[in-house]
Short mmCIF file of N, CA and C in Angstrom, two decimals:
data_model
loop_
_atom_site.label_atom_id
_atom_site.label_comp_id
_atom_site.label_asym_id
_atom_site.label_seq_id
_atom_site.Cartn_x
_atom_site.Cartn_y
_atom_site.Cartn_z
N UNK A 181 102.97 110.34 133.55
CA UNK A 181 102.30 109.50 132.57
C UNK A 181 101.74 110.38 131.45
N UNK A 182 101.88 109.85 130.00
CA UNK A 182 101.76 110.88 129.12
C UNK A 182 99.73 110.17 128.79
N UNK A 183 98.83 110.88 128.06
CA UNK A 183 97.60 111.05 128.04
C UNK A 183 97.88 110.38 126.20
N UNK A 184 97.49 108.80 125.72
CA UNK A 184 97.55 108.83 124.67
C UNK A 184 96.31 109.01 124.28
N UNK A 185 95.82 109.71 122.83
CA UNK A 185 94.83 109.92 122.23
C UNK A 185 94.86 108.98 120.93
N UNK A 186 93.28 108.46 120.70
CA UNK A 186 92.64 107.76 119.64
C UNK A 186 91.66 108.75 119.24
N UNK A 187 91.58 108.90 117.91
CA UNK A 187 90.35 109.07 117.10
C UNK A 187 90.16 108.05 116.31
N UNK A 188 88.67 107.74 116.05
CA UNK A 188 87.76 106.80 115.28
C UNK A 188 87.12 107.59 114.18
N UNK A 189 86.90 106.66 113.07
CA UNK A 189 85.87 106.86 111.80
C UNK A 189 86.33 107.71 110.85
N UNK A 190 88.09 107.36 110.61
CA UNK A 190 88.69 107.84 109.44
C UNK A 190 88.17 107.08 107.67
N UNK A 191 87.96 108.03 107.32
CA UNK A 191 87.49 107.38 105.65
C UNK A 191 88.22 108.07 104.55
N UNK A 192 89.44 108.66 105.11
CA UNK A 192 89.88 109.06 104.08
C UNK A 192 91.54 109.58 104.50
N UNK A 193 92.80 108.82 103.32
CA UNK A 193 93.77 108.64 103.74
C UNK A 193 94.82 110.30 104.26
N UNK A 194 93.84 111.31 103.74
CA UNK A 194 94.11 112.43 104.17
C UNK A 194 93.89 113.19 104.89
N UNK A 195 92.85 112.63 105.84
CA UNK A 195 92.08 112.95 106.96
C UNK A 195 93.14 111.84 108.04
N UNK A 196 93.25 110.68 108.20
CA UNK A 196 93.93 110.32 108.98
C UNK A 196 95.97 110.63 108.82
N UNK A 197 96.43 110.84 107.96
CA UNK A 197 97.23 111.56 107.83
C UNK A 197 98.15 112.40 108.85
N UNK A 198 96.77 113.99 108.09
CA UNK A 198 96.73 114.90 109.03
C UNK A 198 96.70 114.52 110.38
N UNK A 199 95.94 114.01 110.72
CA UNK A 199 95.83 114.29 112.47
C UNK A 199 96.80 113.09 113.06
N UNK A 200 97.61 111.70 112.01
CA UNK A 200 98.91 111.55 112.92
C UNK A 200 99.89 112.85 112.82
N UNK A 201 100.15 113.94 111.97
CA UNK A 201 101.30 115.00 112.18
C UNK A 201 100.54 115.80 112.75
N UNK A 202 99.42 115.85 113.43
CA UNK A 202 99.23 116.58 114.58
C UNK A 202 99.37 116.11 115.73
N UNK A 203 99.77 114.65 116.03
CA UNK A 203 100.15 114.23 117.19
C UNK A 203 99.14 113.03 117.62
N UNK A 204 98.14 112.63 117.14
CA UNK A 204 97.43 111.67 117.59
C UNK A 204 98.15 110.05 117.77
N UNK A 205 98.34 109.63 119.16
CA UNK A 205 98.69 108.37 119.38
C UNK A 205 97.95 106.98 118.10
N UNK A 206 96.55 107.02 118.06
CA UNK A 206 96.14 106.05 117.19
C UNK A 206 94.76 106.17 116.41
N UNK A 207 94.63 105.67 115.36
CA UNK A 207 93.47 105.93 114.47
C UNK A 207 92.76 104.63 114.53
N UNK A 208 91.05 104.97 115.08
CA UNK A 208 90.17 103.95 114.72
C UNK A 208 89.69 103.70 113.16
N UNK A 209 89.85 102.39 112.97
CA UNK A 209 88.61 102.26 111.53
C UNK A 209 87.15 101.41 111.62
N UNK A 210 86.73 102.00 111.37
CA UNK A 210 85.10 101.16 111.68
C UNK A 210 84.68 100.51 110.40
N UNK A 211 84.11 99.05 110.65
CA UNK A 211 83.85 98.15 109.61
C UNK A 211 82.92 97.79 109.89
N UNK A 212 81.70 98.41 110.14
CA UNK A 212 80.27 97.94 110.30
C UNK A 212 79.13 99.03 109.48
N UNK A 213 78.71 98.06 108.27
CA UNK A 213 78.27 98.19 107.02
C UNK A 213 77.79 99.50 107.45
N UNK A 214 76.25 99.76 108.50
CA UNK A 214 75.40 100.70 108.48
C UNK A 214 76.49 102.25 109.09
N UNK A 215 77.17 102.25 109.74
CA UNK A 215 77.46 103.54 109.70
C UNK A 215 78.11 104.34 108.63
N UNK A 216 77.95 105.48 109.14
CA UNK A 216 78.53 106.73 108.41
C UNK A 216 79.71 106.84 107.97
N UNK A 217 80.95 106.03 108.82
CA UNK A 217 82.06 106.39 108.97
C UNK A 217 82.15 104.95 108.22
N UNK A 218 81.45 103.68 108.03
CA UNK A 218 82.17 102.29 107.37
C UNK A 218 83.38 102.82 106.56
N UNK A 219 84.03 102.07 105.71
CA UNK A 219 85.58 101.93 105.23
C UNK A 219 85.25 100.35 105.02
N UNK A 220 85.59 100.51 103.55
CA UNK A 220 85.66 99.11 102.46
C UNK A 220 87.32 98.99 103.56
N UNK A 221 87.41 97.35 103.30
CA UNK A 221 88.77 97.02 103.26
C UNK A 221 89.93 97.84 102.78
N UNK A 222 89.69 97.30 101.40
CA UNK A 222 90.53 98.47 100.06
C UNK A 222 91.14 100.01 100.67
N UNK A 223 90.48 100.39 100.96
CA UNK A 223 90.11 101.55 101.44
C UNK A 223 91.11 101.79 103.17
N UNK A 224 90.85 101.00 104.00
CA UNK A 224 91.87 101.11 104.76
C UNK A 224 92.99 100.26 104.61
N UNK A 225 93.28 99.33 103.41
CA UNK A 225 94.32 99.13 103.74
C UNK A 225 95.44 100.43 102.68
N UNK A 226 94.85 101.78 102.35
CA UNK A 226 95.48 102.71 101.61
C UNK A 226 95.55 103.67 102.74
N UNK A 227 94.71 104.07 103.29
CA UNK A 227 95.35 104.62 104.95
C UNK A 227 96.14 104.36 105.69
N UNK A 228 95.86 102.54 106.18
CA UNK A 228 96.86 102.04 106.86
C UNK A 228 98.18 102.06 106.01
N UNK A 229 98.48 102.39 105.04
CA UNK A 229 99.86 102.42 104.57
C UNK A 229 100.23 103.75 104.72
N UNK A 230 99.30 104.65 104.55
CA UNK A 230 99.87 106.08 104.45
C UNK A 230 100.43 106.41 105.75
N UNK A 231 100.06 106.04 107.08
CA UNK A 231 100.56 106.54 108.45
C UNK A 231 101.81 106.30 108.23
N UNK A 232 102.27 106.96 109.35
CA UNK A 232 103.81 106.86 109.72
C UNK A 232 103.28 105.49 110.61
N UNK A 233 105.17 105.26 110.70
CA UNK A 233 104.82 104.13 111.81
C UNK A 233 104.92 103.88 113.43
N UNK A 234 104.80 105.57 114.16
CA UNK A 234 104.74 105.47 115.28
C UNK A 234 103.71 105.81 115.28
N UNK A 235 102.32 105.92 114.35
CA UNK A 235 100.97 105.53 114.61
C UNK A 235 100.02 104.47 114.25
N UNK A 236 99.81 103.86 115.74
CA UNK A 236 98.65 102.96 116.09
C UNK A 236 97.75 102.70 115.18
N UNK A 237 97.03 101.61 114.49
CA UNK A 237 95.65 101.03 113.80
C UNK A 237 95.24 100.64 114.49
N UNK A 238 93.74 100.77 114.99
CA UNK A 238 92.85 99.86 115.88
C UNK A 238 91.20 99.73 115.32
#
């Protein structure tokens, strides 16, 4: 059984990028106003386009 990996609290389409061509199974986006990591809509839906498409949005 292979070990898939998620990271959370991408805000920037070059930060999540990178770490799908380093191998990461799937990228969290967080949409709750008060944190650090929030992401306007706008904003992930320019990430979510940049992945390849054998990586995960959650």
């Amino acid at each position: 059984m292979r070990t898939r990996v998620k990271i959370c609290g991408f805000t920037s389409v070059e930060e999540a990028v990178y770490a799908a061509h380093l191998g990461v199974d799937a990228i969290g986006l967080v949409f709750y106003a008060p944190s650090s990591r929030n992401v306007e809509i706008e904003q992930a839906i320019k990430i979510v386009a940049a992945l390849p498409a054998f990586t995960s949005v959650v």
